[in-house]
Short mmCIF file of C-alpha atoms in Angstrom, two decimals:
data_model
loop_
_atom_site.label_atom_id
_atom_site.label_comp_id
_atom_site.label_asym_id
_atom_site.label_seq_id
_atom_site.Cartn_x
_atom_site.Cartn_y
_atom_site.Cartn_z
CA UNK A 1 9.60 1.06 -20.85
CA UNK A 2 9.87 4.68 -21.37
CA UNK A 3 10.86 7.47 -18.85
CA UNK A 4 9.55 10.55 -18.85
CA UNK A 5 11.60 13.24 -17.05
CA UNK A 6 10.48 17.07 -16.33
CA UNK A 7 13.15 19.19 -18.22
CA UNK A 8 14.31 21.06 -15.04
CA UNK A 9 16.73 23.65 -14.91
CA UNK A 10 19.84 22.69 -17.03
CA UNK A 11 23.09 23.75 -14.87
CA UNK A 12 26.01 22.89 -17.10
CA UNK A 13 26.60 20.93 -20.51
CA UNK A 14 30.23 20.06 -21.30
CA UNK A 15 32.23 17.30 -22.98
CA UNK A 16 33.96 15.47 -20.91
CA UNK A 17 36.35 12.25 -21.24
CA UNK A 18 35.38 10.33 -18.05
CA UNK A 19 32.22 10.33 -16.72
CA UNK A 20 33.49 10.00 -13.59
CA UNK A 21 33.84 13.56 -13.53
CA UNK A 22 29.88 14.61 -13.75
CA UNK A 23 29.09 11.96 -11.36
CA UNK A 24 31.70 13.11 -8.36
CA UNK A 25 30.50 16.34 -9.40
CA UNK A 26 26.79 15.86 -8.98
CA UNK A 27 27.60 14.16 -5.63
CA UNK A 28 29.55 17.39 -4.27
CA UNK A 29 27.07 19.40 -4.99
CA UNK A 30 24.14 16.80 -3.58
CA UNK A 31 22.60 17.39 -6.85
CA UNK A 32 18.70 16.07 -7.16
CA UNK A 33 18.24 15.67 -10.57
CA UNK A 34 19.25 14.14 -13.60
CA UNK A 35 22.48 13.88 -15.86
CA UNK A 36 22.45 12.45 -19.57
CA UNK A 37 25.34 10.84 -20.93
CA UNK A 38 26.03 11.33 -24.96
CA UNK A 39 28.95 9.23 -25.70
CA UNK A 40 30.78 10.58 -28.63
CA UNK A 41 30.53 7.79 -31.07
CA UNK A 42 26.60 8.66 -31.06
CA UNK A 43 27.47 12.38 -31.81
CA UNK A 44 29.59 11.24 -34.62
CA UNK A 45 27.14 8.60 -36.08
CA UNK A 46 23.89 10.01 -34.76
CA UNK A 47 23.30 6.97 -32.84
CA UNK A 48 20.56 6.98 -30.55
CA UNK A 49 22.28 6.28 -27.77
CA UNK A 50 22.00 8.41 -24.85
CA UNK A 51 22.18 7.25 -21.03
CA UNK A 52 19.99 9.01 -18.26
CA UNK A 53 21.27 8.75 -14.49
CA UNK A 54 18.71 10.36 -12.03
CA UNK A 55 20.30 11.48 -8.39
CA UNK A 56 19.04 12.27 -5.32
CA UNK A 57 20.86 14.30 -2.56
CA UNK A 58 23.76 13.69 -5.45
CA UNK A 59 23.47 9.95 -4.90
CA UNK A 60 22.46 7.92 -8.31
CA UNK A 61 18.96 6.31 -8.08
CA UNK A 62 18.12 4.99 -11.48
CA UNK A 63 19.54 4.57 -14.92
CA UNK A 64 17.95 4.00 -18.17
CA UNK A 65 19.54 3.81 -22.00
CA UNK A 66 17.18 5.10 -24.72
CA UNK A 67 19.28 3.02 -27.24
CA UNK A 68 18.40 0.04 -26.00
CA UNK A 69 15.76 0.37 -23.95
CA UNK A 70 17.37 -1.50 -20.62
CA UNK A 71 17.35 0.06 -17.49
CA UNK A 72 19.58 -0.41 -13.89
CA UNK A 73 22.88 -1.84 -13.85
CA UNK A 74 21.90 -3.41 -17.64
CA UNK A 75 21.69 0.66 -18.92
CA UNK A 76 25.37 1.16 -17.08
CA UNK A 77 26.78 -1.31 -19.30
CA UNK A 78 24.97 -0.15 -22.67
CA UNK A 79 26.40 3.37 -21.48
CA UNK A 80 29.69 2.01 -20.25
CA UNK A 81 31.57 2.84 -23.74
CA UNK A 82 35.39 4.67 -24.58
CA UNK A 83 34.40 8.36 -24.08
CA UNK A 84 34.80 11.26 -24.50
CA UNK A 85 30.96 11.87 -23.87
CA UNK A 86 28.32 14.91 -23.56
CA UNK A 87 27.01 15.28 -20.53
CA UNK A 88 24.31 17.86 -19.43
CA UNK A 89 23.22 18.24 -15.59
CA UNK A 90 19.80 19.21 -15.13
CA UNK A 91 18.30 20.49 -11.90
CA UNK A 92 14.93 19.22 -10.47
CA UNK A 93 12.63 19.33 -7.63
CA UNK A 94 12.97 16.13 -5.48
CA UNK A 95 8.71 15.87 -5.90
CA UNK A 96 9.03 15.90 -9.79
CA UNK A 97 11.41 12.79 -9.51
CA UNK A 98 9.51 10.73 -7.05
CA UNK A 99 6.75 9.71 -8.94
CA UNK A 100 9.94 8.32 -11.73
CA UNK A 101 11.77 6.81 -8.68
CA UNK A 102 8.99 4.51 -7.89
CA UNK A 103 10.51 2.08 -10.73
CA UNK A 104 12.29 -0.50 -9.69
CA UNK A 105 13.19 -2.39 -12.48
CA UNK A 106 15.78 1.34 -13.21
CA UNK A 107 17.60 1.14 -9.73
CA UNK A 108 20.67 1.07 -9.42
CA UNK A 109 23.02 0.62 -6.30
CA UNK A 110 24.50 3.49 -5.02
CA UNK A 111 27.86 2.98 -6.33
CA UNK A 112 27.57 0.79 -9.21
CA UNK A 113 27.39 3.65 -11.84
CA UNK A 114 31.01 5.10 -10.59
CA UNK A 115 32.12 1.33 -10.40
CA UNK A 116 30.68 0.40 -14.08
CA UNK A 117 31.16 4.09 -15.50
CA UNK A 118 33.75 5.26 -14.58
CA UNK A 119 35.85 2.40 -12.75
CA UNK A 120 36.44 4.26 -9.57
CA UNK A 121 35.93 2.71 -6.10
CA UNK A 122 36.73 5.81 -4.14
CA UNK A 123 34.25 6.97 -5.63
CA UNK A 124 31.91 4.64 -5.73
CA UNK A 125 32.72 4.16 -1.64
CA UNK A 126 32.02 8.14 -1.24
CA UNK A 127 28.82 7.43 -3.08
CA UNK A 128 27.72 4.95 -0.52
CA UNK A 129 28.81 6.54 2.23
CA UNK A 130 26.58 9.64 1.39
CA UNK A 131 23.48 7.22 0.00
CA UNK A 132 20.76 6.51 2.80
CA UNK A 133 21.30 3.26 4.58
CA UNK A 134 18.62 1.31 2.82
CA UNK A 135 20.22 2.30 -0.12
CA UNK A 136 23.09 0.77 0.59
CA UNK A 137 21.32 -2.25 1.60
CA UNK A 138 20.74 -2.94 -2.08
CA UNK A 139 24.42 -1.96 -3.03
CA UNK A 140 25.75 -4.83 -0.68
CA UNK A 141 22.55 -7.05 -2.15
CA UNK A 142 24.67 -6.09 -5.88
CA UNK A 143 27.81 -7.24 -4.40
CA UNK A 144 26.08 -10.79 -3.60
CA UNK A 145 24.84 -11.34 -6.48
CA UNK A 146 28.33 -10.69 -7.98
CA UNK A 147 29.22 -13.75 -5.67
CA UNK A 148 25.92 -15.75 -6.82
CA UNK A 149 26.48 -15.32 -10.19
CA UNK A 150 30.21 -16.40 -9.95
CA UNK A 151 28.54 -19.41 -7.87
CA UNK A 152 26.27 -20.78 -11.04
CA UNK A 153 28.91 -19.80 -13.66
CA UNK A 154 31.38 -22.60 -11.75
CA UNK A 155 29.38 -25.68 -13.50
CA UNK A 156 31.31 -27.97 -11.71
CA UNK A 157 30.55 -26.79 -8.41
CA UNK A 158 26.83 -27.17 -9.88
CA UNK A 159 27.24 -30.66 -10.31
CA UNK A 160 29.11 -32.04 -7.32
CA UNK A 161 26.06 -30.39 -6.13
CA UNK A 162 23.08 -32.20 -7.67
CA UNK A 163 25.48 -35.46 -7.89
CA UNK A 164 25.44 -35.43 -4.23
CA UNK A 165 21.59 -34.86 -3.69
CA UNK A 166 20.41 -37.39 -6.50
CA UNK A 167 22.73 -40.41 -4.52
CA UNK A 168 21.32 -38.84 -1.38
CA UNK A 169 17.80 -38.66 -2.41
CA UNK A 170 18.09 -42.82 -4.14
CA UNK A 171 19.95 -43.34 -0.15
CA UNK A 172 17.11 -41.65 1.26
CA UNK A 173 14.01 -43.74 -0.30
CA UNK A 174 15.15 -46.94 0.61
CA UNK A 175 15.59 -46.01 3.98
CA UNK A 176 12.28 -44.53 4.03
CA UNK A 177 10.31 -46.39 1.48
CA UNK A 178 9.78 -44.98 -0.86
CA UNK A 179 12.20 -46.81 -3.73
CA UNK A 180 9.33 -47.82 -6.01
CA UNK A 181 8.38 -44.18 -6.50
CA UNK A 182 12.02 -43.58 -8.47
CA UNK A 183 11.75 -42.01 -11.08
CA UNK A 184 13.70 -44.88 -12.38
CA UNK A 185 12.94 -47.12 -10.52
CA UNK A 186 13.68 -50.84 -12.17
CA UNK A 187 10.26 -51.96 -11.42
CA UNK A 188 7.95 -52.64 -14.95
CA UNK A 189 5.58 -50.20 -15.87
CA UNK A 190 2.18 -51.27 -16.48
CA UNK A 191 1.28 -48.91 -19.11
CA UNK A 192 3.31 -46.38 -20.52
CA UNK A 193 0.87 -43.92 -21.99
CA UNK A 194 0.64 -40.59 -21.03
CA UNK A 195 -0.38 -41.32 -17.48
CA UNK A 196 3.07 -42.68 -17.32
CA UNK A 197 3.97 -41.15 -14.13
CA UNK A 198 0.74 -42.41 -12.22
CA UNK A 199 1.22 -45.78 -13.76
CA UNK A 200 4.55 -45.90 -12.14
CA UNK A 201 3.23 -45.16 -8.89
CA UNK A 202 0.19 -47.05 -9.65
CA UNK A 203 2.02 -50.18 -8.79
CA UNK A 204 -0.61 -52.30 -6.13
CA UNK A 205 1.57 -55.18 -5.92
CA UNK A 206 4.85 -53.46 -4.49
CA UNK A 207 5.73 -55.53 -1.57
CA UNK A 208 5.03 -53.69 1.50
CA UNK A 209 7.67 -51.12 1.97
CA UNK A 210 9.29 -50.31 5.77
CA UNK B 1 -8.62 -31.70 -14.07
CA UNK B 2 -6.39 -31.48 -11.58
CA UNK B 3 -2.65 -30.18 -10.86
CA UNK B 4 -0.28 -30.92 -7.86
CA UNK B 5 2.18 -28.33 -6.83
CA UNK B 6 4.76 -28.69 -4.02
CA UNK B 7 5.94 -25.16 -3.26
CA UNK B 8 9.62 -25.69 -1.99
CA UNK B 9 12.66 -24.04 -1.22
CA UNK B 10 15.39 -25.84 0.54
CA UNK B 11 15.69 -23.54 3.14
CA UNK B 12 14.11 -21.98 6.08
CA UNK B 13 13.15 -18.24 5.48
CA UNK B 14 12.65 -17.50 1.89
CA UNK B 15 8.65 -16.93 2.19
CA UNK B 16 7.38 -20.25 0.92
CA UNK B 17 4.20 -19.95 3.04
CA UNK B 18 3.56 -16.40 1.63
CA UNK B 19 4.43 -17.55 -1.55
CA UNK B 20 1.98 -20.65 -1.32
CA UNK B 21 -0.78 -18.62 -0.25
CA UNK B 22 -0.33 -15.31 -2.90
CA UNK B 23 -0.07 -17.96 -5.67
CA UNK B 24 -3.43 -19.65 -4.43
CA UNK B 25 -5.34 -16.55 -4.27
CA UNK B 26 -3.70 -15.72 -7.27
CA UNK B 27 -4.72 -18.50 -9.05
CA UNK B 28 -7.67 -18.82 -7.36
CA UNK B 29 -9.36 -16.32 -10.07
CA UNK B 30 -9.20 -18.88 -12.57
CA UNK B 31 -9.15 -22.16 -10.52
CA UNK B 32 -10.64 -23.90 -7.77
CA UNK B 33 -7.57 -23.53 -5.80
CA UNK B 34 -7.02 -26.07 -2.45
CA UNK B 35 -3.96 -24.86 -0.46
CA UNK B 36 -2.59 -27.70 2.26
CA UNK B 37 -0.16 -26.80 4.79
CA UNK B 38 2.02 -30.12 4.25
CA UNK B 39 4.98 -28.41 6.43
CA UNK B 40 3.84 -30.64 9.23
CA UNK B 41 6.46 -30.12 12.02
CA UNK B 42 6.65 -26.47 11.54
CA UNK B 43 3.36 -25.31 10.55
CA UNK B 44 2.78 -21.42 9.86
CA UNK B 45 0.02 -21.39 7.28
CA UNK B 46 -2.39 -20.96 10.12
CA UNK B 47 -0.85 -17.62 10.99
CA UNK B 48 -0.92 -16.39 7.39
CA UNK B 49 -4.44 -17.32 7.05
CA UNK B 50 -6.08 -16.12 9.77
CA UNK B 51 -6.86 -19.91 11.24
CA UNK B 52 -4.95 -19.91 14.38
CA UNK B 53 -7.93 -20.60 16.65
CA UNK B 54 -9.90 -23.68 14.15
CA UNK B 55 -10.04 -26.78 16.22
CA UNK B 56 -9.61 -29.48 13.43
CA UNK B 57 -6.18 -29.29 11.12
CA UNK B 58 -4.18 -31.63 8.98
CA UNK B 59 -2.61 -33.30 11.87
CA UNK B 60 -6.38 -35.07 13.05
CA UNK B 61 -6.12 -35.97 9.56
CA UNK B 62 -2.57 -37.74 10.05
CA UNK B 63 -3.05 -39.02 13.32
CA UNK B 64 -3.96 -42.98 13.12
CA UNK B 65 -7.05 -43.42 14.71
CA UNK B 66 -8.33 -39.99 14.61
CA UNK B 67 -11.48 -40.07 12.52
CA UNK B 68 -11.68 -36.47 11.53
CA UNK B 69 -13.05 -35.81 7.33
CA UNK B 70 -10.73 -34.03 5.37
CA UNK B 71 -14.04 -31.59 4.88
CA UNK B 72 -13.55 -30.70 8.65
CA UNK B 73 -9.86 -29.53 8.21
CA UNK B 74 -11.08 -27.62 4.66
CA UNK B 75 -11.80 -23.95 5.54
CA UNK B 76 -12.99 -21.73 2.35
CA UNK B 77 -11.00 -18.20 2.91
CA UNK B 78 -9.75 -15.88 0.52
CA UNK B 79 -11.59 -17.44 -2.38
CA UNK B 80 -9.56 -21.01 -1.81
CA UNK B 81 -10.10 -24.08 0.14
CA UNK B 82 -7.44 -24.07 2.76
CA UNK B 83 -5.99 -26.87 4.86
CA UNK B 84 -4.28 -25.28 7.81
CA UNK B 85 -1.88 -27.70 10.04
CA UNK B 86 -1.58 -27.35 13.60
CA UNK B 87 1.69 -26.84 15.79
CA UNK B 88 1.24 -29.26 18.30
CA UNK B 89 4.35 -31.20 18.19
CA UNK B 90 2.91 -34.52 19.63
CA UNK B 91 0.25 -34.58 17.20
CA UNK B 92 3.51 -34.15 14.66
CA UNK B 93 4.92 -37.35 16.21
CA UNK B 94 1.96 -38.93 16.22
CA UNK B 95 0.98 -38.23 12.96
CA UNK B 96 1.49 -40.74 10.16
CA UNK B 97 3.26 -39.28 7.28
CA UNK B 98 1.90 -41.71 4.71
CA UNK B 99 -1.62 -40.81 5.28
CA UNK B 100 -0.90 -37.39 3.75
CA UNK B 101 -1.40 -39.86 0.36
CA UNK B 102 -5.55 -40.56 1.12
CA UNK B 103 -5.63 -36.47 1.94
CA UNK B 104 -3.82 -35.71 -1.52
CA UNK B 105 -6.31 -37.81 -2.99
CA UNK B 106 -9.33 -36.82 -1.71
CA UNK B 107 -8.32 -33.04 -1.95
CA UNK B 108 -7.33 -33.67 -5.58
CA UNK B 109 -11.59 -34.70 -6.32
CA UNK B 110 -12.35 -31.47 -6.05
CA UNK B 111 -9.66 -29.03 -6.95
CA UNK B 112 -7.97 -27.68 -10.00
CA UNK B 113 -5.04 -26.43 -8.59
CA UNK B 114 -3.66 -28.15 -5.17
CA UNK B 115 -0.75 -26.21 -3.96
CA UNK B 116 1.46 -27.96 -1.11
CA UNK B 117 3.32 -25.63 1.25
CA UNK B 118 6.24 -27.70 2.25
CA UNK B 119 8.89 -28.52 4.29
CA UNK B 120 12.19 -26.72 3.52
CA UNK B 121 14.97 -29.14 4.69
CA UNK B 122 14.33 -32.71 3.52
CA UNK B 123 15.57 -34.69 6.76
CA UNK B 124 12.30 -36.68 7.15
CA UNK B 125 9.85 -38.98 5.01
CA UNK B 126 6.75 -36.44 6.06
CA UNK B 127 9.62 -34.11 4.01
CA UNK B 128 9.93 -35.72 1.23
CA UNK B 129 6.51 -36.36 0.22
CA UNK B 130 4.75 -33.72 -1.02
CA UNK B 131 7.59 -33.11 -3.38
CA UNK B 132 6.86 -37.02 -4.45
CA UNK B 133 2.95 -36.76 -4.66
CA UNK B 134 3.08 -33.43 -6.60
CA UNK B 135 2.73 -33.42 -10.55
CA UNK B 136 5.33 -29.85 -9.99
CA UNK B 137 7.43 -28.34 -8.07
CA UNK B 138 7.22 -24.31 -7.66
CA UNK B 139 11.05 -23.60 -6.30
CA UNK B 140 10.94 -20.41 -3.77
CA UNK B 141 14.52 -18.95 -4.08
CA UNK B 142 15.95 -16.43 -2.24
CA UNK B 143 18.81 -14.98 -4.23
CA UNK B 144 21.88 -16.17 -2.35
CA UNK B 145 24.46 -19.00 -2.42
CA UNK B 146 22.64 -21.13 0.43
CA UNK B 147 19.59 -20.65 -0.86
CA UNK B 148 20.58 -22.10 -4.15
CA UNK B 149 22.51 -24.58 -3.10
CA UNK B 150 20.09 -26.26 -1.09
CA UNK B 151 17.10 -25.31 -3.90
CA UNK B 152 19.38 -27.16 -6.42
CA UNK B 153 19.47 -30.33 -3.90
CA UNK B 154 15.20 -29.91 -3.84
CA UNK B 155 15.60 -29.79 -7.60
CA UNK B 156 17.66 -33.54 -7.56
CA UNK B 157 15.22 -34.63 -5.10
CA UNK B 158 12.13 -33.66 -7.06
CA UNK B 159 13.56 -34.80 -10.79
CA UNK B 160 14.54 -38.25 -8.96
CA UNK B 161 11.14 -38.71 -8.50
CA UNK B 162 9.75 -38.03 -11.43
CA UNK B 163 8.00 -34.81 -10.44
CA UNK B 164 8.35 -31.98 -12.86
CA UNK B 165 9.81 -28.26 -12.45
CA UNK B 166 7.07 -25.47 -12.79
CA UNK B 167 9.34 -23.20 -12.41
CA UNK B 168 11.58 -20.65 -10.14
CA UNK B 169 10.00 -17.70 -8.32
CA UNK B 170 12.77 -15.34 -6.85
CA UNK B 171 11.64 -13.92 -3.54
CA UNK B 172 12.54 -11.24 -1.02
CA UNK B 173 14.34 -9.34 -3.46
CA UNK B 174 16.30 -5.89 -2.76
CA UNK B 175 18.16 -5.62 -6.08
CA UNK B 176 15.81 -6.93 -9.36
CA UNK B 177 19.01 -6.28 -11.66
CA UNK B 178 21.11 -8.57 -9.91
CA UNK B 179 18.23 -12.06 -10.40
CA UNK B 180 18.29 -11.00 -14.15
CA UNK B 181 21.76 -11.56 -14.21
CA UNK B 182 21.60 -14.84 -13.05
CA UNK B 183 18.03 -15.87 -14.17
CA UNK B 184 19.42 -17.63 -17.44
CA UNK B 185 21.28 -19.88 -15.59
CA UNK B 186 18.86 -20.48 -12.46
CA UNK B 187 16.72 -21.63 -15.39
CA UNK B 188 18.68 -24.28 -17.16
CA UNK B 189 19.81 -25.62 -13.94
CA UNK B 190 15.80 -25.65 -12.53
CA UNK B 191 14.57 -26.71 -15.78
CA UNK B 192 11.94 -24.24 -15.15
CA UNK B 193 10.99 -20.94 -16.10
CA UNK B 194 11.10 -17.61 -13.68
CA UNK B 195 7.64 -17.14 -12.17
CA UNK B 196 8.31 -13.43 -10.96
CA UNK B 197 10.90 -11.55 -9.06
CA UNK B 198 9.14 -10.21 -5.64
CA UNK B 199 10.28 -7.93 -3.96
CA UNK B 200 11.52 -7.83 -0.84
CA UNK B 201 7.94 -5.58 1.23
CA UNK B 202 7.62 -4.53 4.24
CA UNK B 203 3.74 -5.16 2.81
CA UNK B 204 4.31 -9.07 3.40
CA UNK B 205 5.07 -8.66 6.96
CA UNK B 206 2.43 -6.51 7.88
CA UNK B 207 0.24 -9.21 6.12
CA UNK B 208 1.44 -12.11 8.47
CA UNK B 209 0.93 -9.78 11.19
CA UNK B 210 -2.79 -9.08 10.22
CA UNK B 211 -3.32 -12.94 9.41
CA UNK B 212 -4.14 -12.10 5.69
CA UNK B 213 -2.82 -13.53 2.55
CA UNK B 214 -0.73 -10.45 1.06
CA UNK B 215 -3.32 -10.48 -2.03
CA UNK B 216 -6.05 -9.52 0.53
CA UNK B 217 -4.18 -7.38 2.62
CA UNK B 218 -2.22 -5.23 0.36
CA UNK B 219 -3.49 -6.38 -3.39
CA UNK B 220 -2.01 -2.99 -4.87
CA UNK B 221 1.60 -3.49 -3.58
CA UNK B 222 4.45 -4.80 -6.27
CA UNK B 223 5.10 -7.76 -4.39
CA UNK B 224 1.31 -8.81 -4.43
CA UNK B 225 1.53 -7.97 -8.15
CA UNK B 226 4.63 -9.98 -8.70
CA UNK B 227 2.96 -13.17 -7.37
CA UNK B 228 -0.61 -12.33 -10.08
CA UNK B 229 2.42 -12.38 -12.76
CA UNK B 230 3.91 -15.66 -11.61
CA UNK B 231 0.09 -17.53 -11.66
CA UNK B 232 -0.40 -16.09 -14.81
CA UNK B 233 3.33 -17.55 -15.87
CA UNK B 234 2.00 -20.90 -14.54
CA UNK B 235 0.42 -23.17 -17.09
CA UNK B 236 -2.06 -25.47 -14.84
CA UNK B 237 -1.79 -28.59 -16.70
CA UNK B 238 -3.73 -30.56 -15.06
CA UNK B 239 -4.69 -34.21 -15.73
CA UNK B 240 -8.20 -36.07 -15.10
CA UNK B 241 -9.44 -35.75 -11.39
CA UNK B 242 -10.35 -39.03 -10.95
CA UNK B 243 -6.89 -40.44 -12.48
CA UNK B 244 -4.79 -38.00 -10.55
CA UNK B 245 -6.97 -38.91 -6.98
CA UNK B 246 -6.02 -42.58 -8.22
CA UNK B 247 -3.00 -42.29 -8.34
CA UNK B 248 -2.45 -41.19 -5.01
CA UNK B 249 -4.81 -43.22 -3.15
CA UNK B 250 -3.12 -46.73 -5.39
CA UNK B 251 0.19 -45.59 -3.78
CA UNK B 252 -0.99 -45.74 -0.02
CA UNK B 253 1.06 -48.02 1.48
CA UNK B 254 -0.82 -51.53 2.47
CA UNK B 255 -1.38 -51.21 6.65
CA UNK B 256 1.47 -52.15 9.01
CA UNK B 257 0.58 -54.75 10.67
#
């Protein structure tokens, strides 16, 4: 996954501790371009490690690390280290990102990079509230997931889950039937070769079922 | 050789039939694909396909005494064999669920791939079955907690009867960042690998509307792409033809008397 950018006109380059800052700035000004974040550590260690945030309208569209490669909310956290970080603003013709913005797999939500970046809801609320509505469509799709991925962390909940259904689903066959088909089902199997499953169900002598 | 697939979901609304017929076409480049409408008491596939006005469906298959061929309810489109199922609901109530079995069976001769668009809640015997005739299950999962939930109760269902996981495919999806966060997991749980992430297309809509499968209606769109990645994710397995078809047809149920 690469991204190729057009330079575009470079409007300021500055070191700042939170990067907070260049994003709240770049949505004041409606910026449509690009910012790229340099944390420090790579400018001490020549790491290459450098975040790219494109914006539209000064709302953040996609993100992508060159470090590691990842892109979306998965670049935000590769970026999200202890400042203070480089970060230069480039200027760029809404056409020359559209062709870039067609990549999915970069998005990001609307707010996410002042939530992940630089840890500030107001700012990640004035982000949405200035994003296009289908834009924020996906931020409130982010926030479910949050939800969904709390949902399949709880293993417990998990089981309950598929404890319930496999008691349901042994409840269920009986009533309609279908017992012999089991899985498990105590019934001897013919043949167990690979056709195993077939042999089960392979069974001509079941009683008749109801 | 031939492979079963139920396509599933658990709930209402997450695109199975779309799914079911993307992943036939899509398959349907390597495979001679069959594609039943097994979603008897709410049948769609015949919008989807184009096959809204064919006189003989799945249900003069199911209906005792009906003496239909399953060749008359076969309709080649889009490169696949399709069984459409009509939306009559007395021919629903008069249809008899089990006979879906000698269908299977017969449909199975002649296919490499069978893919079974089914029912999402499991209330019903005519529910439950294609998920018990099919080798796999293909899990259609929106991502939300409902949609899991109930996904994870097709999952129970499906390993209680012995029939495999091929895998989850994550539909209808606005943010792709968010299903890679919980893919890991939706794996282990669905014992399955992820098919694709589609995304949620104003494409697949327009296809319904047009009575086209989304691969021939809009072949170039990501969502239509996403679905040629999941076939090529899926490993057909399948067995011998004639074992598989005999397997079904020695399950049918001796006649009630």
């Amino acid at each position: 996954m690469t991204v190729t950018l057009p330079r575009g006109r470079l409007l300021r380059s500055r070191v700042v501790s939170d990067p907070g800052t260049a994003l709240s700035t770049a949505l004041d000004r409606g910026l449509t371009g690009y910012a790229v974040f340099e944390p420090r550590d790579a400018l001490l260690f020549d790491a290459d490690g450098r975040g790219v945030i494109t914006f539209e309208d000064g709302v953040p569209v996609l993100a992508y690390h060159t470090g590691t490669d990842e892109g979306g909310a998965a670049a935000l956290a590769d970026l999200a280290v202890p400042g203070p970080y480089s970060v230069d603003v480039f200027e760029l013709d809404a056409s020359a990102l559209s062709a870039v913005h067609d990549t999915p797999e970069l998005r990001v939500a609307p707010g996410l990079p002042a939530e992940r970046l630089a840890g500030d809801p107001a700012l990640a609320d004035r982000t949405r509230s200035a994003a296009p509505e289908d834009r924020v469509a996906a931020d409130d799709a982010t926030a479910d997931a949050n939800t969904v991925a709390a949902f399949l962390a709880d293993e417990s909940k998990v089981e309950a889950i598929r404890e319930q259904a496999r008691e349901e689903a042994r409840d269920r066959a009986e009533e309609w039937g279908l017992a012999d088909e089991l899985a498990d089902s105590p019934r001897p199997v013919a043949d167990a070769g690979d056709d195993q499953r077939g042999d089960e169900r392979a069974d001509e002598d079941d009683p008749q079922r109801h | 050789m031939v492979e079963a697939f139920a396509v599933a979901s658990g709930k209402g609304g997450t695109g199975k039939t779309t799914s079911t017929l993307a992943l036939g076409m899509a398959l349907s480049y390597e495979h001679d694909v069959t594609v039943v409408d097994a979603d008897t008491g709410l049948a769609n596939l015949l919008f989807h396909a184009g096959l809204v006005d064919v006189d003989v469906t799945l249900h003069d298959l199911l209906i005792d005494g009906a003496n239909a061929a399953v060749a008359d309810a076969t309709y080649e489109r889009f490169g696949m064999s399709v069984v459409p199922c009509g939306t009559n609901l007395a021919d629903f109530e008069a249809a008899d669920p089990e006979r879906l079995r000698d269908v299977v069976a017969t449909l199975a001769a002649d296919a490499d791939v069978l893919l079974l668009d089914s029912p999402a809640a499991l209330g019903s015997k005519s529910a439950v079955l294609p998920i018990v005739l099919a080798d796999r299950v293909v899990t259609v999962l929106k991502p939300t907690i409902p949609a899991l939930s109930d996904a994870l109760k097709v999952g129970e269902y499906a390993r209680s009867y012995g029939t495999g996981s091929a895998g989850v495919l994550f539909n209808k999806v606005r943010d792709e960042a968010a299903v890679d966060r919980i893919a890991d997991r939706t794996e282990e749980y669905f014992d399955g690998p992820t098919l694709a992430t589609v995304p949620d297309s104003d494409a697949v809509r327009d296809a319904r509307d047009a009575g086209e499968p989304l691969l021939a209606h809009a072949p170039d769109s990501p969502a239509a792409a996403a679905y040629r990645e999941a076939a090529a994710t899926l490993t057909v397995e399948g067995g011998d033809s004639a074992a598989v078809a005999d397997r079904f047809s020695s399950a049918v149920v001796p006649d009630r008397p």
